[in-house]
PDB file of C-alpha atoms in Angstrom:
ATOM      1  CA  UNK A  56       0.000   0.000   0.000  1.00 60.00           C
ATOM      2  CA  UNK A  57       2.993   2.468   1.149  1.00 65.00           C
ATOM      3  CA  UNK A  58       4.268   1.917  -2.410  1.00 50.00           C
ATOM      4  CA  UNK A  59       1.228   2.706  -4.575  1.00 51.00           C
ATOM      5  CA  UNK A  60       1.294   6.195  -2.361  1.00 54.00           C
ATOM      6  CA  UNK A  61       4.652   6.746  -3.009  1.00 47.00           C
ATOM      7  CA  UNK A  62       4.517   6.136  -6.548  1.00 45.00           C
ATOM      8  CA  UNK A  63       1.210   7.962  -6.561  1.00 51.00           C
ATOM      9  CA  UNK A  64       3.278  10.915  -5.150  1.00 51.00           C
ATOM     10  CA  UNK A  65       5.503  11.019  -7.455  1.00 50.00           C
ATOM     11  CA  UNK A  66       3.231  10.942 -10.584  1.00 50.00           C
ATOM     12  CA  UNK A  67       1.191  13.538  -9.114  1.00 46.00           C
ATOM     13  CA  UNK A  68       4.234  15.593  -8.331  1.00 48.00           C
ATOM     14  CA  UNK A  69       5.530  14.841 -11.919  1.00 50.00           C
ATOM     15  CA  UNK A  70       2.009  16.427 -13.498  1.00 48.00           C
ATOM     16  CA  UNK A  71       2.666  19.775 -11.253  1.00 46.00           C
ATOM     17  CA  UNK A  72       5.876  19.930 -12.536  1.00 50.00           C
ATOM     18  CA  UNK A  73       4.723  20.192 -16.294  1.00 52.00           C
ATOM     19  CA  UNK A  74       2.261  22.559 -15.843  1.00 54.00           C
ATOM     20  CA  UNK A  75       3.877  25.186 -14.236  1.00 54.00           C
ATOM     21  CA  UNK A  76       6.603  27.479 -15.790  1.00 59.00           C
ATOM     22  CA  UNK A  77       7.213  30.194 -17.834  1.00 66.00           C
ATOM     23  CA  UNK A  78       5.830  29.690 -21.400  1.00 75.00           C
ATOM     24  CA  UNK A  79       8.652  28.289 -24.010  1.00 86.00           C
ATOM     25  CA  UNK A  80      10.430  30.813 -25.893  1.00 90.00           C
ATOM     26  CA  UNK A  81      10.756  28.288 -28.843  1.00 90.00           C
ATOM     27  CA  UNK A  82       7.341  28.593 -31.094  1.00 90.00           C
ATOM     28  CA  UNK A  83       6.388  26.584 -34.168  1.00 90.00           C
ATOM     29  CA  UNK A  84       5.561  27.369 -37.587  1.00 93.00           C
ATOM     30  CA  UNK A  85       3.589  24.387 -39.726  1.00 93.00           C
ATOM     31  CA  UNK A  86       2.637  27.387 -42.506  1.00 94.00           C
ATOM     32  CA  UNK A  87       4.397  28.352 -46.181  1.00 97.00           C
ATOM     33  CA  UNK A  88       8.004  28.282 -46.113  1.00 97.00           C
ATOM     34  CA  UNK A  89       9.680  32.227 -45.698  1.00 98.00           C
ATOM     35  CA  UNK A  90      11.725  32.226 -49.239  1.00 98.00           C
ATOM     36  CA  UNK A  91      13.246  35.810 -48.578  1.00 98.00           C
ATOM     37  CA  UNK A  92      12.853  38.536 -45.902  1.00 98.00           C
ATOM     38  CA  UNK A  93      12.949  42.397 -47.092  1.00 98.00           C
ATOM     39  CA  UNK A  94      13.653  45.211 -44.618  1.00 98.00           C
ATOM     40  CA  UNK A  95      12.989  48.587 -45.658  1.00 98.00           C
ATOM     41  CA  UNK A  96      14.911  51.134 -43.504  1.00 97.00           C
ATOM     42  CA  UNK A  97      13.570  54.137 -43.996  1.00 96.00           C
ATOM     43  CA  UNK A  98       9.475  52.299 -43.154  1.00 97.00           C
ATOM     44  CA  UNK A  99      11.007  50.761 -40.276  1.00 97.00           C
ATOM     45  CA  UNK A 100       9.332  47.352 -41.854  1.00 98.00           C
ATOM     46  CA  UNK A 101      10.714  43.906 -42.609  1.00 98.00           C
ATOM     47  CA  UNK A 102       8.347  41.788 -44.503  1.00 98.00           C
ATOM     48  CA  UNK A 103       8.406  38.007 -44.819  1.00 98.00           C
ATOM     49  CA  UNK A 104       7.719  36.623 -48.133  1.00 98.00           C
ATOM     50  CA  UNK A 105       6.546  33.198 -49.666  1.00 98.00           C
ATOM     51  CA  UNK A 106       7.916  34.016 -53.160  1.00 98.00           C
ATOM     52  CA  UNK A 107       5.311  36.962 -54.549  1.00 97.00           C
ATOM     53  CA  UNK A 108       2.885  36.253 -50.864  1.00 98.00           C
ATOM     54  CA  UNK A 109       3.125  38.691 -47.929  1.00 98.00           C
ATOM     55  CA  UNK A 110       3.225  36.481 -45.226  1.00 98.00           C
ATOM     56  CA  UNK A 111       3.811  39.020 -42.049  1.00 98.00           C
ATOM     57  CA  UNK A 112       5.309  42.285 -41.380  1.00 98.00           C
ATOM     58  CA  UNK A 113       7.093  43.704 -38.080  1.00 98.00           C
ATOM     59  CA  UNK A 114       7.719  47.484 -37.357  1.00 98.00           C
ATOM     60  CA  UNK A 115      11.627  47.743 -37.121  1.00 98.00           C
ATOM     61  CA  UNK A 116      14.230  49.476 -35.143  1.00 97.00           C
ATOM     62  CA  UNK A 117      17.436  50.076 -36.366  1.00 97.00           C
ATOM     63  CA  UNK A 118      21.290  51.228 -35.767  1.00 93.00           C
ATOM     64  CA  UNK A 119      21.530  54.187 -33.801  1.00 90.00           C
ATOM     65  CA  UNK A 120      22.587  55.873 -37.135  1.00 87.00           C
ATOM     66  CA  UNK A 121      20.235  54.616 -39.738  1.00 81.00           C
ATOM     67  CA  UNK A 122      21.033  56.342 -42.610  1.00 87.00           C
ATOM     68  CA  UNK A 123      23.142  54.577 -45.124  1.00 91.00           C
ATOM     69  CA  UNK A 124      24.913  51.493 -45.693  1.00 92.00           C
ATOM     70  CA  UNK A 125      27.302  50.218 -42.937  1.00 93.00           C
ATOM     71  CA  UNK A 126      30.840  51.096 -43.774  1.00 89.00           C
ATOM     72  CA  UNK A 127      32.728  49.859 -40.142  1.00 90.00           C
ATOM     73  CA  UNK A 128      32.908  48.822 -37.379  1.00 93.00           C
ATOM     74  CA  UNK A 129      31.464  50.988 -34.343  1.00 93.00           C
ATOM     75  CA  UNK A 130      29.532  53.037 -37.144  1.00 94.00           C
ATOM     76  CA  UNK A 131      25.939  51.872 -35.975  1.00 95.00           C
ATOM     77  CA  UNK A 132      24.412  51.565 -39.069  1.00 95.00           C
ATOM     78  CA  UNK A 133      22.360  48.771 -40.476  1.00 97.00           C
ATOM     79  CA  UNK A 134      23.930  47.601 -43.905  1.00 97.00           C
ATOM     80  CA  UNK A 135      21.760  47.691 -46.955  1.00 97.00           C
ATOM     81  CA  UNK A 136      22.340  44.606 -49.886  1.00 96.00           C
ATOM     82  CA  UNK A 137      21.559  41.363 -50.280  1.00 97.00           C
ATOM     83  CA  UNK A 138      22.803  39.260 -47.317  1.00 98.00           C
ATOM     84  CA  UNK A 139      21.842  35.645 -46.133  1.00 98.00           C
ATOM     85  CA  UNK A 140      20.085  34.819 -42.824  1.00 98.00           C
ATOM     86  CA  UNK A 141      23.382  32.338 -41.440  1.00 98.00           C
ATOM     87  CA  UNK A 142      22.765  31.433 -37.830  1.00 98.00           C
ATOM     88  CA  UNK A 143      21.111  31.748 -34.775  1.00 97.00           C
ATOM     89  CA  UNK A 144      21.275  32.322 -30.987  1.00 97.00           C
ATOM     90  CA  UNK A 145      18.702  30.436 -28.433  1.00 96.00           C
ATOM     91  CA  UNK A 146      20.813  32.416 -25.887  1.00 95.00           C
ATOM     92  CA  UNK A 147      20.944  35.997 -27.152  1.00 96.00           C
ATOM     93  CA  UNK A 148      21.122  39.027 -24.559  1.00 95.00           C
ATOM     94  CA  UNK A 149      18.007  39.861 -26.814  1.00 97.00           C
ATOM     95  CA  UNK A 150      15.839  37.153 -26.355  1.00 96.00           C
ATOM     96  CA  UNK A 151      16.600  35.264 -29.323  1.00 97.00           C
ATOM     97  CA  UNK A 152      18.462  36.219 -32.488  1.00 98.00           C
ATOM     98  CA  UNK A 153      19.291  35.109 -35.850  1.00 98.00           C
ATOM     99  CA  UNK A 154      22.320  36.353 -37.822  1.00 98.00           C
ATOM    100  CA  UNK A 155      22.929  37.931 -40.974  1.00 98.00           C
ATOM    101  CA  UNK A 156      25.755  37.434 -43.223  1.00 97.00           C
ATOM    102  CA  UNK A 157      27.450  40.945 -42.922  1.00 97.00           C
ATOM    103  CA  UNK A 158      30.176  41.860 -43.994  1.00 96.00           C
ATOM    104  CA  UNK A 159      30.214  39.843 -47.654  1.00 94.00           C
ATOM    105  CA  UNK A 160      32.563  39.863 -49.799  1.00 93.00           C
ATOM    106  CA  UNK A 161      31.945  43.500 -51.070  1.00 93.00           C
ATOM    107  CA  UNK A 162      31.448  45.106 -47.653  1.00 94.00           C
ATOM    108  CA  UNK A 163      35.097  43.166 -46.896  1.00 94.00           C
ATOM    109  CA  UNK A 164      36.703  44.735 -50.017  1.00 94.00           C
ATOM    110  CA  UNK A 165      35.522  48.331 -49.161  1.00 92.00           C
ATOM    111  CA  UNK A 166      36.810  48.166 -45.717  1.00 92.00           C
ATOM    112  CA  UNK A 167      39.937  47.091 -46.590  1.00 93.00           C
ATOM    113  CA  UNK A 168      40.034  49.579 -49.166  1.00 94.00           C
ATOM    114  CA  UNK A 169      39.733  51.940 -47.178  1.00 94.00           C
ATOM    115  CA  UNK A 170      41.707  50.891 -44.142  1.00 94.00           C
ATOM    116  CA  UNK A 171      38.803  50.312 -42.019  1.00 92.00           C
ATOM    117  CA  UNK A 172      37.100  47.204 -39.823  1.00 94.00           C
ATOM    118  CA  UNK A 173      33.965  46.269 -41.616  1.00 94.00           C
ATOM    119  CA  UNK A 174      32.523  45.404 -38.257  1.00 92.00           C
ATOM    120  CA  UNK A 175      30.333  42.278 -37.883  1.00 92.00           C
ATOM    121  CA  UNK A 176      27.437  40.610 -35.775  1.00 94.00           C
ATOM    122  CA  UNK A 177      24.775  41.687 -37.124  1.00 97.00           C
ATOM    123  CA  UNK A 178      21.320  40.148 -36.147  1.00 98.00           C
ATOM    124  CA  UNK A 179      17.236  40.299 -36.381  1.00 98.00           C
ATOM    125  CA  UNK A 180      16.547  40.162 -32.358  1.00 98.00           C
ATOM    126  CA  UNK A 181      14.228  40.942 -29.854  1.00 97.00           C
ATOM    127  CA  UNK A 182      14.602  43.451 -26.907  1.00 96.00           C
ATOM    128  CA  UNK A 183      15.684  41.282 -24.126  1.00 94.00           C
ATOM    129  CA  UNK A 184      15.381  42.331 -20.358  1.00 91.00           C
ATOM    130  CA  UNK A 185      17.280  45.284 -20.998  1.00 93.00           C
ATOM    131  CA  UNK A 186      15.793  46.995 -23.858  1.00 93.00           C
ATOM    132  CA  UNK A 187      11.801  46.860 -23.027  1.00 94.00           C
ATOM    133  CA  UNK A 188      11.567  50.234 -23.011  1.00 92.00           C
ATOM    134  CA  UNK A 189      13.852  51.314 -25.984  1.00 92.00           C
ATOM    135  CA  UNK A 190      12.633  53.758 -28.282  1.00 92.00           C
ATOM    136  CA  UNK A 191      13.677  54.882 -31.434  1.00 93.00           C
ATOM    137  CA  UNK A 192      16.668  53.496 -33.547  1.00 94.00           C
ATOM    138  CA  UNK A 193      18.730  51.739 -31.105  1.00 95.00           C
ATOM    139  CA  UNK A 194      20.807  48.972 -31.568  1.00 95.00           C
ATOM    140  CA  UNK A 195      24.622  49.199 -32.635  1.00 94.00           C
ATOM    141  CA  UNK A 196      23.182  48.181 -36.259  1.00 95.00           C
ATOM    142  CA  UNK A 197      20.896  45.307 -36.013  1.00 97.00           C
ATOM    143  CA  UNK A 198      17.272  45.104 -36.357  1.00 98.00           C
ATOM    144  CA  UNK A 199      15.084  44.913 -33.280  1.00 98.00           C
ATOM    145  CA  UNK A 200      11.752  43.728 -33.291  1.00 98.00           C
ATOM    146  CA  UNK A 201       9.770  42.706 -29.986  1.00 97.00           C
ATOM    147  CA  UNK A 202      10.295  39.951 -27.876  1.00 97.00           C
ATOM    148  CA  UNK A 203       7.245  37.979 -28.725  1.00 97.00           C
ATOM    149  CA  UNK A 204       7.516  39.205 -32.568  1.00 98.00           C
ATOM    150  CA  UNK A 205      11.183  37.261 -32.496  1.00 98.00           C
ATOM    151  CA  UNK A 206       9.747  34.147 -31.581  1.00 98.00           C
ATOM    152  CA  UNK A 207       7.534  34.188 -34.442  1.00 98.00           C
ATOM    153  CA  UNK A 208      10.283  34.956 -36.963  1.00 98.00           C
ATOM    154  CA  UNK A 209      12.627  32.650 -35.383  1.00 98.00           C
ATOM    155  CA  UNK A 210      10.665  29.848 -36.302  1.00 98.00           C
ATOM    156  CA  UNK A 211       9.270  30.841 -39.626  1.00 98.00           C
ATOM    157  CA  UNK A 212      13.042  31.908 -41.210  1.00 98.00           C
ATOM    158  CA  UNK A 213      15.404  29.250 -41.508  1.00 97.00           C
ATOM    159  CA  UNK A 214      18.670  29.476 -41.809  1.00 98.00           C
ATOM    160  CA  UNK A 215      19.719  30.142 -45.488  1.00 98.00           C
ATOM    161  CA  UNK A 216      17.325  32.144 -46.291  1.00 98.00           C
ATOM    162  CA  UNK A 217      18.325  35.651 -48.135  1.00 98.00           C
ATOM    163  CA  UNK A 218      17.422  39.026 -46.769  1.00 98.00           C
ATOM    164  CA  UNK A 219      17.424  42.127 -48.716  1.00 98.00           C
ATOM    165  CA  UNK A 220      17.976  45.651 -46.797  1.00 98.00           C
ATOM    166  CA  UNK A 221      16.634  48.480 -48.766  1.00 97.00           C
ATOM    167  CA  UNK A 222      17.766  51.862 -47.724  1.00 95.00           C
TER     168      UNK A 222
END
């Protein structure tokens, strides 16, 4: 009898333990596949696109300096080109993150050219603890969205997938 308590116990105990917590920060996606993103910089809007279909668009913040193309390092602009979406963080300082390609090959050659760091780590992220209340262009030259907004585009954009920043 003891045991079927004990074991009883620990079922029960097991069941409480599921249902409690913070929701995940990991969402799914089961819809069309996100074959390009586009982020406009001067709407402050990245769309997601299944080839010619809209499938969302998120307001934007930007580098702290968000006119023209990123040049170096420490500049806090966003770069504008065609870039690829190459990694992600589960652990960002912003919630979650997923990288962009910067600097290419081009952005590389200008640098150089011109004696300069092209700079690097550039991500779509959320806000993180730190940055609820941020307004305005922030970052050092990523693209912010919300918290809750990056969980949705972390699981609809795979890595791979190209991204096309429009001045």
């Amino acid at each position: 009898m003891i045991f079927f308590r004990v074991v009883a116990a620990l079922v029960l105990v097991a069941v409480l333990a599921s249902c409690g917590g913070p929701p995940s920060k990991f969402r799914t996606y089961k819809g069309p596949e996100v074959t390009h993103v586009v982020v406009y910089k001067t709407a402050r809007r990245m769309d997601l696109w299944h080839y010619n279909r809209l499938l969302r668009s998120f307001d934007v913040q930007l580098g702290g300096n968000p006119f023209g193309h990123k040049q170096h390092e420490g500049d806090r602009r966003t770069p504008e080109g065609d870039y690829i979406i190459d990694r992600r963080n589960p652990n960002s300082r912003f919630h979650l993150s997923i990288g962009i390609d910067y600097p290419n090959e081009a952005d590389k050659a200008r640098a150089e050219e011109n004696g300069w760091k092209p700079g690097g780590d550039i991500f779509i992220h959320g806000r993180g603890p730190r940055f609820q209340q941020a307004r305005g262009d922030w970052t050092d030259g990523c693209i912010a969205v919300t918290d809750r907004e990056m969980e949705d585009i972390y699981a609809m954009v795979r890595d791979g997938t190209p991204i096309r920043i429009l001045p």
